């Protein structure tokens, strides 16, 4: 029986490398997968998943009105698994399509993404993944400044913490640090 999985973690917790690893493991056994990513994430290039350790792979970009269910249902051969990176940037309709893929097509879907933004508010996609996922798993990493577990993302601008502004600003280590709650409130910068 297929299930919807949501694997979330702070920045630098290995989400993108994990999705690439899962795809490799399926494909090594001649089990095709479909890989999607949000079209909002353009750090490398739209339609690519890139890990910080240098692995990169093309993926189907998801826009607000992408028919994910249609793409998967028409794909030949039928995928053994659907993998989705940057789930936090998806909308409710996108997430409900992932639910339909699991429930109607009996194909497991594994979604990866951030849970909360730099203000510690849920992203829309993360909110609905948390509501609908059959299994939820936290991917852990350590705080940029101390030895605690990172559960938040600290946004920086010109080397200074930012606590207000647009929810989505695409960036990497130059823009965000994974931090614990204590260091988010009072970063030792």
Short mmCIF file of N, CA and C in Angstrom, two decimals:
data_model
loop_
_atom_site.label_atom_id
_atom_site.label_comp_id
_atom_site.label_asym_id
_atom_site.label_seq_id
_atom_site.Cartn_x
_atom_site.Cartn_y
_atom_site.Cartn_z
N UNK A 1 0.84 -1.18 0.00
CA UNK A 1 0.00 0.00 0.00
C UNK A 1 0.89 1.24 0.00
N UNK A 2 0.66 2.11 -0.94
CA UNK A 2 1.45 3.33 -1.09
C UNK A 2 1.15 4.31 0.04
N UNK A 3 2.13 5.15 0.36
CA UNK A 3 1.96 6.16 1.39
C UNK A 3 2.59 7.48 0.95
N UNK A 4 2.15 8.55 1.61
CA UNK A 4 2.72 9.88 1.41
C UNK A 4 3.68 10.15 2.56
N UNK A 5 4.94 10.39 2.23
CA UNK A 5 5.98 10.65 3.21
C UNK A 5 6.37 12.12 3.13
N UNK A 6 6.62 12.72 4.30
CA UNK A 6 7.16 14.08 4.34
C UNK A 6 8.41 14.06 5.21
N UNK A 7 9.53 14.34 4.58
CA UNK A 7 10.81 14.44 5.30
C UNK A 7 11.21 15.90 5.31
N UNK A 8 11.25 16.47 6.50
CA UNK A 8 11.55 17.89 6.63
C UNK A 8 12.78 18.10 7.50
N UNK A 9 13.39 19.24 7.33
CA UNK A 9 14.52 19.60 8.16
C UNK A 9 14.92 21.03 7.88
N UNK A 10 15.77 21.56 8.75
CA UNK A 10 16.29 22.91 8.57
C UNK A 10 17.23 22.92 7.36
N UNK A 11 17.67 24.10 6.97
CA UNK A 11 18.67 24.21 5.90
C UNK A 11 19.87 23.33 6.27
N UNK A 12 20.52 22.78 5.28
CA UNK A 12 21.73 21.95 5.45
C UNK A 12 21.50 20.63 6.17
N UNK A 13 20.28 20.14 6.18
CA UNK A 13 20.03 18.86 6.85
C UNK A 13 20.12 17.67 5.90
N UNK A 14 20.45 17.91 4.64
CA UNK A 14 20.67 16.81 3.71
C UNK A 14 19.45 16.37 2.93
N UNK A 15 18.45 17.23 2.81
CA UNK A 15 17.22 16.85 2.11
C UNK A 15 17.47 16.55 0.64
N UNK A 16 18.19 17.42 -0.04
CA UNK A 16 18.41 17.22 -1.48
C UNK A 16 19.30 16.01 -1.76
N UNK A 17 20.32 15.80 -0.96
CA UNK A 17 21.17 14.63 -1.16
C UNK A 17 20.37 13.35 -0.89
N UNK A 18 19.45 13.40 0.06
CA UNK A 18 18.62 12.23 0.37
C UNK A 18 17.70 11.89 -0.80
N UNK A 19 17.09 12.89 -1.42
CA UNK A 19 16.20 12.61 -2.55
C UNK A 19 16.99 12.02 -3.71
N UNK A 20 18.20 12.51 -3.94
CA UNK A 20 19.04 11.98 -5.01
C UNK A 20 19.47 10.54 -4.69
N UNK A 21 19.73 10.28 -3.42
CA UNK A 21 20.10 8.92 -3.00
C UNK A 21 18.94 7.94 -3.18
N UNK A 22 17.75 8.37 -2.80
CA UNK A 22 16.57 7.51 -2.95
C UNK A 22 16.34 7.19 -4.42
N UNK A 23 16.43 8.21 -5.28
CA UNK A 23 16.26 8.00 -6.72
C UNK A 23 17.29 6.99 -7.24
N UNK A 24 18.53 7.17 -6.83
CA UNK A 24 19.60 6.25 -7.27
C UNK A 24 19.30 4.82 -6.83
N UNK A 25 18.86 4.65 -5.59
CA UNK A 25 18.59 3.30 -5.09
C UNK A 25 17.48 2.61 -5.88
N UNK A 26 16.41 3.32 -6.21
CA UNK A 26 15.34 2.74 -7.04
C UNK A 26 15.87 2.39 -8.42
N UNK A 27 16.55 3.35 -9.04
CA UNK A 27 16.99 3.17 -10.43
C UNK A 27 18.07 2.10 -10.56
N UNK A 28 18.86 1.92 -9.54
CA UNK A 28 19.88 0.86 -9.56
C UNK A 28 19.23 -0.51 -9.67
N UNK A 29 17.98 -0.61 -9.22
CA UNK A 29 17.21 -1.85 -9.29
C UNK A 29 16.27 -1.86 -10.50
N UNK A 30 16.51 -0.96 -11.45
CA UNK A 30 15.68 -0.84 -12.66
C UNK A 30 14.23 -0.53 -12.34
N UNK A 31 14.03 0.31 -11.31
CA UNK A 31 12.70 0.75 -10.92
C UNK A 31 12.63 2.25 -11.17
N UNK A 32 11.95 2.66 -12.25
CA UNK A 32 11.94 4.09 -12.59
C UNK A 32 11.19 4.93 -11.55
N UNK A 33 11.67 6.17 -11.40
CA UNK A 33 11.04 7.14 -10.52
C UNK A 33 10.78 8.40 -11.33
N UNK A 34 9.90 9.23 -10.82
CA UNK A 34 9.71 10.58 -11.34
C UNK A 34 10.14 11.55 -10.25
N UNK A 35 10.94 12.52 -10.63
CA UNK A 35 11.44 13.50 -9.67
C UNK A 35 10.93 14.88 -10.05
N UNK A 36 10.37 15.56 -9.06
CA UNK A 36 9.84 16.91 -9.23
C UNK A 36 10.54 17.85 -8.25
N UNK A 37 10.54 19.13 -8.58
CA UNK A 37 10.98 20.16 -7.65
C UNK A 37 10.22 21.44 -7.94
N UNK A 38 10.13 22.29 -6.95
CA UNK A 38 9.42 23.55 -7.12
C UNK A 38 10.15 24.44 -8.12
N UNK A 39 9.41 25.07 -9.01
CA UNK A 39 9.99 26.00 -9.98
C UNK A 39 10.45 27.29 -9.31
N UNK A 40 10.02 27.52 -8.08
CA UNK A 40 10.44 28.73 -7.35
C UNK A 40 11.93 28.67 -7.03
N UNK A 41 12.43 27.47 -6.74
CA UNK A 41 13.84 27.34 -6.36
C UNK A 41 14.72 27.44 -7.61
N UNK A 42 15.36 28.57 -7.77
CA UNK A 42 16.21 28.80 -8.94
C UNK A 42 17.67 29.03 -8.55
N UNK A 43 18.07 28.51 -7.37
CA UNK A 43 19.45 28.71 -6.91
C UNK A 43 20.46 28.18 -7.93
N UNK A 44 20.19 27.02 -8.47
CA UNK A 44 21.07 26.44 -9.48
C UNK A 44 20.50 26.76 -10.85
N UNK A 45 19.34 26.23 -11.11
CA UNK A 45 18.63 26.44 -12.36
C UNK A 45 17.24 25.86 -12.16
N UNK A 46 16.22 26.46 -12.73
CA UNK A 46 14.86 25.93 -12.57
C UNK A 46 14.81 24.52 -13.14
N UNK A 47 14.20 23.61 -12.37
CA UNK A 47 14.08 22.23 -12.82
C UNK A 47 15.29 21.37 -12.50
N UNK A 48 16.09 21.78 -11.54
CA UNK A 48 17.24 20.97 -11.11
C UNK A 48 17.26 20.86 -9.60
N UNK A 49 17.66 19.68 -9.13
CA UNK A 49 17.91 19.46 -7.71
C UNK A 49 19.42 19.42 -7.56
N UNK A 50 19.95 20.24 -6.67
CA UNK A 50 21.39 20.30 -6.45
C UNK A 50 21.67 20.19 -4.97
N UNK A 51 22.64 19.36 -4.64
CA UNK A 51 23.06 19.26 -3.24
C UNK A 51 24.30 20.11 -3.03
N UNK A 52 24.54 20.48 -1.80
CA UNK A 52 25.71 21.30 -1.48
C UNK A 52 27.02 20.55 -1.69
N UNK A 53 26.95 19.21 -1.78
CA UNK A 53 28.18 18.45 -2.00
C UNK A 53 28.47 18.23 -3.48
N UNK A 54 27.67 18.83 -4.35
CA UNK A 54 27.99 18.84 -5.76
C UNK A 54 27.18 17.93 -6.66
N UNK A 55 26.29 17.11 -6.11
CA UNK A 55 25.45 16.27 -6.97
C UNK A 55 24.30 17.11 -7.51
N UNK A 56 23.92 16.81 -8.76
CA UNK A 56 22.89 17.60 -9.44
C UNK A 56 22.10 16.70 -10.35
N UNK A 57 20.79 16.96 -10.46
CA UNK A 57 19.95 16.14 -11.32
C UNK A 57 18.75 16.94 -11.80
N UNK A 58 18.39 16.71 -13.04
CA UNK A 58 17.23 17.38 -13.59
C UNK A 58 15.95 16.80 -12.98
N UNK A 59 14.96 17.67 -12.82
CA UNK A 59 13.67 17.28 -12.26
C UNK A 59 12.58 18.04 -13.00
N UNK A 60 11.37 17.59 -12.86
CA UNK A 60 10.23 18.26 -13.48
C UNK A 60 9.85 19.44 -12.57
N UNK A 61 9.87 20.67 -13.11
CA UNK A 61 9.53 21.81 -12.26
C UNK A 61 8.02 21.89 -12.00
N UNK A 62 7.68 22.19 -10.76
CA UNK A 62 6.27 22.35 -10.37
C UNK A 62 5.99 23.84 -10.23
N UNK A 63 5.02 24.29 -11.03
CA UNK A 63 4.53 25.65 -10.91
C UNK A 63 3.16 25.61 -10.22
N UNK A 64 2.60 26.75 -9.97
CA UNK A 64 1.34 26.82 -9.25
C UNK A 64 0.25 25.96 -9.89
N UNK A 65 0.21 25.92 -11.22
CA UNK A 65 -0.87 25.20 -11.92
C UNK A 65 -0.40 23.91 -12.60
N UNK A 66 0.75 23.39 -12.23
CA UNK A 66 1.25 22.14 -12.83
C UNK A 66 0.31 20.99 -12.50
N UNK A 67 -0.01 20.19 -13.50
CA UNK A 67 -0.85 19.01 -13.32
C UNK A 67 0.04 17.82 -12.96
N UNK A 68 0.45 17.78 -11.71
CA UNK A 68 1.36 16.72 -11.24
C UNK A 68 0.69 15.35 -11.41
N UNK A 69 -0.57 15.26 -11.00
CA UNK A 69 -1.30 14.00 -11.11
C UNK A 69 -1.35 13.52 -12.55
N UNK A 70 -1.65 14.43 -13.47
CA UNK A 70 -1.71 14.07 -14.90
C UNK A 70 -0.37 13.59 -15.43
N UNK A 71 0.70 14.27 -15.07
CA UNK A 71 2.04 13.86 -15.52
C UNK A 71 2.35 12.45 -15.04
N UNK A 72 2.07 12.18 -13.78
CA UNK A 72 2.38 10.86 -13.21
C UNK A 72 1.46 9.80 -13.80
N UNK A 73 0.16 10.09 -13.92
CA UNK A 73 -0.78 9.07 -14.40
C UNK A 73 -0.54 8.69 -15.86
N UNK A 74 0.01 9.61 -16.66
CA UNK A 74 0.27 9.32 -18.08
C UNK A 74 1.67 8.78 -18.34
N UNK A 75 2.51 8.79 -17.32
CA UNK A 75 3.90 8.39 -17.54
C UNK A 75 4.01 6.89 -17.81
N UNK A 76 4.78 6.56 -18.83
CA UNK A 76 5.01 5.16 -19.19
C UNK A 76 6.52 4.95 -19.28
N UNK A 77 7.07 4.08 -18.47
CA UNK A 77 6.42 3.14 -17.56
C UNK A 77 5.95 3.82 -16.27
N UNK A 78 5.03 3.14 -15.61
CA UNK A 78 4.53 3.63 -14.33
C UNK A 78 5.70 3.73 -13.35
N UNK A 79 5.86 4.88 -12.71
CA UNK A 79 6.96 5.01 -11.75
C UNK A 79 6.72 4.18 -10.49
N UNK A 80 7.81 3.71 -9.92
CA UNK A 80 7.73 2.98 -8.66
C UNK A 80 7.58 3.93 -7.48
N UNK A 81 8.02 5.18 -7.68
CA UNK A 81 7.97 6.17 -6.62
C UNK A 81 8.02 7.56 -7.25
N UNK A 82 7.36 8.51 -6.60
CA UNK A 82 7.42 9.91 -7.00
C UNK A 82 8.17 10.65 -5.90
N UNK A 83 9.19 11.41 -6.28
CA UNK A 83 10.02 12.15 -5.33
C UNK A 83 9.85 13.64 -5.60
N UNK A 84 9.64 14.42 -4.53
CA UNK A 84 9.40 15.85 -4.68
C UNK A 84 10.30 16.63 -3.73
N UNK A 85 11.14 17.49 -4.28
CA UNK A 85 12.00 18.35 -3.48
C UNK A 85 11.37 19.73 -3.33
N UNK A 86 11.73 20.42 -2.28
CA UNK A 86 11.26 21.79 -2.01
C UNK A 86 9.74 21.85 -1.86
N UNK A 87 9.17 20.88 -1.15
CA UNK A 87 7.71 20.82 -0.94
C UNK A 87 7.15 22.06 -0.27
N UNK A 88 7.97 22.76 0.50
CA UNK A 88 7.47 23.94 1.21
C UNK A 88 6.92 24.99 0.25
N UNK A 89 7.43 25.02 -0.98
CA UNK A 89 7.01 26.03 -1.95
C UNK A 89 5.76 25.64 -2.73
N UNK A 90 5.22 24.44 -2.50
CA UNK A 90 4.03 24.00 -3.21
C UNK A 90 2.79 24.61 -2.57
N UNK A 91 1.68 24.60 -3.31
CA UNK A 91 0.43 25.09 -2.77
C UNK A 91 -0.48 23.92 -2.38
N UNK A 92 -1.61 24.24 -1.80
CA UNK A 92 -2.52 23.19 -1.33
C UNK A 92 -2.94 22.27 -2.46
N UNK A 93 -3.26 22.82 -3.62
CA UNK A 93 -3.68 22.00 -4.75
C UNK A 93 -2.57 21.04 -5.18
N UNK A 94 -1.33 21.52 -5.20
CA UNK A 94 -0.21 20.64 -5.53
C UNK A 94 -0.15 19.47 -4.55
N UNK A 95 -0.29 19.75 -3.26
CA UNK A 95 -0.21 18.69 -2.24
C UNK A 95 -1.38 17.72 -2.40
N UNK A 96 -2.57 18.23 -2.68
CA UNK A 96 -3.72 17.34 -2.86
C UNK A 96 -3.53 16.44 -4.08
N UNK A 97 -2.82 16.90 -5.09
CA UNK A 97 -2.49 16.03 -6.23
C UNK A 97 -1.54 14.91 -5.80
N UNK A 98 -0.60 15.22 -4.93
CA UNK A 98 0.29 14.17 -4.41
C UNK A 98 -0.50 13.13 -3.63
N UNK A 99 -1.48 13.59 -2.87
CA UNK A 99 -2.36 12.67 -2.13
C UNK A 99 -3.10 11.76 -3.11
N UNK A 100 -3.62 12.32 -4.20
CA UNK A 100 -4.33 11.51 -5.21
C UNK A 100 -3.41 10.48 -5.85
N UNK A 101 -2.16 10.85 -6.08
CA UNK A 101 -1.20 9.90 -6.67
C UNK A 101 -1.06 8.68 -5.76
N UNK A 102 -0.97 8.93 -4.46
CA UNK A 102 -0.86 7.83 -3.49
C UNK A 102 -2.16 7.03 -3.45
N UNK A 103 -3.28 7.72 -3.27
CA UNK A 103 -4.56 7.05 -3.01
C UNK A 103 -5.20 6.43 -4.25
N UNK A 104 -5.04 7.06 -5.41
CA UNK A 104 -5.72 6.57 -6.61
C UNK A 104 -4.80 5.76 -7.52
N UNK A 105 -3.52 6.13 -7.57
CA UNK A 105 -2.59 5.42 -8.46
C UNK A 105 -1.75 4.39 -7.71
N UNK A 106 -1.84 4.38 -6.39
CA UNK A 106 -1.10 3.46 -5.54
C UNK A 106 0.41 3.56 -5.77
N UNK A 107 0.90 4.79 -5.88
CA UNK A 107 2.33 5.06 -6.05
C UNK A 107 2.80 5.84 -4.83
N UNK A 108 3.84 5.36 -4.15
CA UNK A 108 4.35 6.13 -3.01
C UNK A 108 4.92 7.47 -3.45
N UNK A 109 4.72 8.48 -2.61
CA UNK A 109 5.26 9.81 -2.86
C UNK A 109 6.09 10.20 -1.64
N UNK A 110 7.32 10.62 -1.92
CA UNK A 110 8.21 11.10 -0.86
C UNK A 110 8.49 12.57 -1.12
N UNK A 111 8.03 13.43 -0.20
CA UNK A 111 8.26 14.86 -0.31
C UNK A 111 9.30 15.32 0.70
N UNK A 112 10.15 16.23 0.28
CA UNK A 112 11.23 16.75 1.11
C UNK A 112 11.13 18.27 1.14
N UNK A 113 11.37 18.88 2.30
CA UNK A 113 11.36 20.33 2.35
C UNK A 113 11.56 20.89 3.74
N UNK A 114 11.55 22.21 3.79
CA UNK A 114 11.60 22.92 5.06
C UNK A 114 10.23 22.85 5.71
N UNK A 115 10.18 22.87 7.02
CA UNK A 115 8.91 22.95 7.72
C UNK A 115 8.51 24.41 7.92
N UNK A 116 9.44 25.19 8.46
CA UNK A 116 9.12 26.57 8.81
C UNK A 116 10.08 27.55 8.15
N UNK A 117 9.60 28.77 8.01
CA UNK A 117 10.40 29.82 7.37
C UNK A 117 11.28 30.53 8.40
N UNK A 118 11.92 31.61 8.01
CA UNK A 118 12.84 32.33 8.88
C UNK A 118 12.14 33.03 10.04
N UNK A 119 10.82 33.20 9.95
CA UNK A 119 10.04 33.79 11.04
C UNK A 119 9.37 32.70 11.88
N UNK A 120 9.68 31.44 11.58
CA UNK A 120 9.12 30.27 12.24
C UNK A 120 7.62 30.11 12.02
N UNK A 121 7.19 30.49 10.82
CA UNK A 121 5.83 30.24 10.36
C UNK A 121 5.89 29.08 9.37
N UNK A 122 4.83 28.27 9.34
CA UNK A 122 4.79 27.18 8.37
C UNK A 122 4.64 27.72 6.96
N UNK A 123 5.34 27.08 6.03
CA UNK A 123 5.09 27.34 4.61
C UNK A 123 3.77 26.66 4.25
N UNK A 124 3.09 27.14 3.20
CA UNK A 124 1.82 26.53 2.78
C UNK A 124 2.00 25.04 2.44
N UNK A 125 2.99 24.74 1.62
CA UNK A 125 3.20 23.34 1.24
C UNK A 125 3.51 22.45 2.43
N UNK A 126 4.32 22.94 3.34
CA UNK A 126 4.67 22.17 4.54
C UNK A 126 3.45 21.94 5.42
N UNK A 127 2.63 22.96 5.55
CA UNK A 127 1.42 22.83 6.36
C UNK A 127 0.55 21.69 5.85
N UNK A 128 0.34 21.65 4.53
CA UNK A 128 -0.53 20.61 4.00
C UNK A 128 0.15 19.25 3.93
N UNK A 129 1.47 19.22 3.80
CA UNK A 129 2.18 17.94 3.91
C UNK A 129 2.05 17.39 5.33
N UNK A 130 2.17 18.25 6.33
CA UNK A 130 2.02 17.81 7.73
C UNK A 130 0.60 17.30 7.99
N UNK A 131 -0.39 17.90 7.34
CA UNK A 131 -1.77 17.47 7.52
C UNK A 131 -2.03 16.12 6.84
N UNK A 132 -1.54 15.96 5.61
CA UNK A 132 -1.92 14.79 4.80
C UNK A 132 -0.92 13.64 4.80
N UNK A 133 0.29 13.85 5.22
CA UNK A 133 1.30 12.78 5.13
C UNK A 133 0.96 11.61 6.04
N UNK A 134 1.20 10.41 5.51
CA UNK A 134 1.04 9.20 6.31
C UNK A 134 2.20 9.03 7.28
N UNK A 135 3.39 9.44 6.84
CA UNK A 135 4.59 9.33 7.67
C UNK A 135 5.37 10.63 7.59
N UNK A 136 5.80 11.11 8.75
CA UNK A 136 6.54 12.36 8.84
C UNK A 136 7.86 12.06 9.54
N UNK A 137 8.95 12.55 8.96
CA UNK A 137 10.26 12.30 9.55
C UNK A 137 11.09 13.58 9.53
N UNK A 138 11.71 13.87 10.65
CA UNK A 138 12.60 15.03 10.72
C UNK A 138 14.01 14.61 10.33
N UNK A 139 14.60 15.37 9.43
CA UNK A 139 16.01 15.18 9.08
C UNK A 139 16.80 16.19 9.90
N UNK A 140 17.76 15.71 10.64
CA UNK A 140 18.42 16.55 11.62
C UNK A 140 19.77 17.08 11.14
N UNK A 141 20.10 18.26 11.65
CA UNK A 141 21.42 18.85 11.47
C UNK A 141 21.72 19.66 12.71
N UNK A 142 22.96 20.12 12.83
CA UNK A 142 23.35 20.87 14.02
C UNK A 142 23.32 22.37 13.76
N UNK A 143 23.16 23.11 14.83
CA UNK A 143 23.13 24.57 14.78
C UNK A 143 24.46 25.09 14.25
N UNK A 144 24.37 26.13 13.45
CA UNK A 144 25.55 26.76 12.86
C UNK A 144 26.51 27.29 13.93
N UNK A 145 25.94 27.67 15.10
CA UNK A 145 26.72 28.35 16.13
C UNK A 145 27.05 27.51 17.35
N UNK A 146 26.27 26.47 17.62
CA UNK A 146 26.50 25.67 18.84
C UNK A 146 26.28 24.19 18.52
N UNK A 147 26.20 23.36 19.55
CA UNK A 147 26.08 21.92 19.34
C UNK A 147 24.63 21.41 19.39
N UNK A 148 23.67 22.30 19.57
CA UNK A 148 22.27 21.89 19.63
C UNK A 148 21.74 21.51 18.25
N UNK A 149 20.59 20.84 18.26
CA UNK A 149 19.92 20.49 17.01
C UNK A 149 19.33 21.75 16.38
N UNK A 150 19.54 21.93 15.09
CA UNK A 150 18.97 23.06 14.36
C UNK A 150 17.52 22.74 14.02
N UNK A 151 16.63 23.63 14.40
CA UNK A 151 15.20 23.46 14.10
C UNK A 151 14.64 24.68 13.37
N UNK A 152 15.47 25.70 13.19
CA UNK A 152 15.02 26.95 12.58
C UNK A 152 16.02 27.41 11.54
N UNK A 153 15.59 28.38 10.74
CA UNK A 153 16.44 28.94 9.70
C UNK A 153 16.59 30.43 9.95
N UNK A 154 17.82 30.86 10.14
CA UNK A 154 18.11 32.27 10.38
C UNK A 154 18.46 32.92 9.05
N UNK A 155 17.70 33.96 8.68
CA UNK A 155 17.98 34.68 7.45
C UNK A 155 18.95 35.82 7.76
N UNK A 156 19.91 35.99 6.86
CA UNK A 156 20.89 37.06 7.00
C UNK A 156 20.85 37.98 5.80
N UNK A 157 21.12 39.24 6.04
CA UNK A 157 21.30 40.21 4.96
C UNK A 157 22.48 41.08 5.38
N UNK A 158 23.49 41.11 4.53
CA UNK A 158 24.71 41.84 4.84
C UNK A 158 25.30 41.40 6.18
N UNK A 159 25.21 40.08 6.47
CA UNK A 159 25.79 39.53 7.69
C UNK A 159 25.01 39.78 8.96
N UNK A 160 23.81 40.36 8.85
CA UNK A 160 22.99 40.68 10.02
C UNK A 160 21.68 39.89 9.97
N UNK A 161 21.18 39.42 11.13
CA UNK A 161 19.92 38.68 11.16
C UNK A 161 18.74 39.52 10.68
N UNK A 162 17.83 38.87 9.97
CA UNK A 162 16.62 39.51 9.47
C UNK A 162 15.43 38.73 10.02
N UNK A 163 14.47 39.45 10.58
CA UNK A 163 13.30 38.79 11.17
C UNK A 163 11.98 39.24 10.55
N UNK A 164 12.04 40.12 9.57
CA UNK A 164 10.84 40.56 8.89
C UNK A 164 11.10 40.55 7.38
N UNK A 165 10.03 40.53 6.61
CA UNK A 165 10.17 40.58 5.16
C UNK A 165 9.37 39.48 4.48
N UNK A 166 9.61 39.36 3.19
CA UNK A 166 8.91 38.36 2.38
C UNK A 166 9.22 36.95 2.88
N UNK A 167 8.22 36.08 2.83
CA UNK A 167 8.43 34.72 3.31
C UNK A 167 9.47 34.00 2.48
N UNK A 168 9.45 34.18 1.18
CA UNK A 168 10.34 33.43 0.30
C UNK A 168 11.40 34.34 -0.29
N UNK A 169 12.63 34.07 0.09
CA UNK A 169 13.81 34.66 -0.52
C UNK A 169 14.76 33.49 -0.77
N UNK A 170 14.99 33.18 -2.02
CA UNK A 170 15.82 32.03 -2.36
C UNK A 170 17.27 32.32 -2.03
N UNK A 171 17.92 31.36 -1.37
CA UNK A 171 19.32 31.54 -1.03
C UNK A 171 19.90 30.30 -0.39
N UNK A 172 21.20 30.30 -0.23
CA UNK A 172 21.91 29.19 0.38
C UNK A 172 22.62 29.66 1.64
N UNK A 173 23.85 29.19 1.83
CA UNK A 173 24.61 29.53 3.03
C UNK A 173 24.92 31.02 3.13
N UNK A 174 24.82 31.73 2.04
CA UNK A 174 25.04 33.17 2.07
C UNK A 174 23.84 33.91 2.65
N UNK A 175 22.68 33.25 2.68
CA UNK A 175 21.44 33.90 3.09
C UNK A 175 20.83 33.27 4.34
N UNK A 176 21.04 31.99 4.56
CA UNK A 176 20.40 31.27 5.67
C UNK A 176 21.40 30.41 6.42
N UNK A 177 21.22 30.35 7.74
CA UNK A 177 21.96 29.42 8.60
C UNK A 177 20.95 28.53 9.32
N UNK A 178 21.24 27.22 9.43
CA UNK A 178 20.41 26.37 10.29
C UNK A 178 20.80 26.66 11.74
N UNK A 179 19.80 26.93 12.58
CA UNK A 179 20.10 27.30 13.96
C UNK A 179 19.11 26.65 14.93
N UNK A 180 19.53 26.59 16.20
CA UNK A 180 18.63 26.17 17.27
C UNK A 180 17.76 27.36 17.68
N UNK A 181 16.78 27.11 18.50
CA UNK A 181 15.88 28.17 18.94
C UNK A 181 16.64 29.29 19.67
N UNK A 182 17.57 28.91 20.54
CA UNK A 182 18.31 29.91 21.31
C UNK A 182 19.13 30.81 20.39
N UNK A 183 19.83 30.23 19.44
CA UNK A 183 20.67 31.02 18.54
C UNK A 183 19.85 31.80 17.51
N UNK A 184 18.63 31.36 17.25
CA UNK A 184 17.75 32.12 16.37
C UNK A 184 17.37 33.44 17.06
N UNK A 185 17.05 33.34 18.32
CA UNK A 185 16.64 34.51 19.09
C UNK A 185 17.81 35.45 19.35
N UNK A 186 18.98 34.87 19.62
CA UNK A 186 20.14 35.68 19.98
C UNK A 186 21.39 35.11 19.29
N UNK A 187 21.52 35.31 17.97
CA UNK A 187 22.65 34.72 17.26
C UNK A 187 23.98 35.38 17.65
N UNK A 188 25.01 34.57 17.86
CA UNK A 188 26.33 35.10 18.24
C UNK A 188 27.10 35.60 17.03
N UNK A 189 26.59 36.63 16.41
CA UNK A 189 27.25 37.19 15.22
C UNK A 189 28.10 38.38 15.59
#
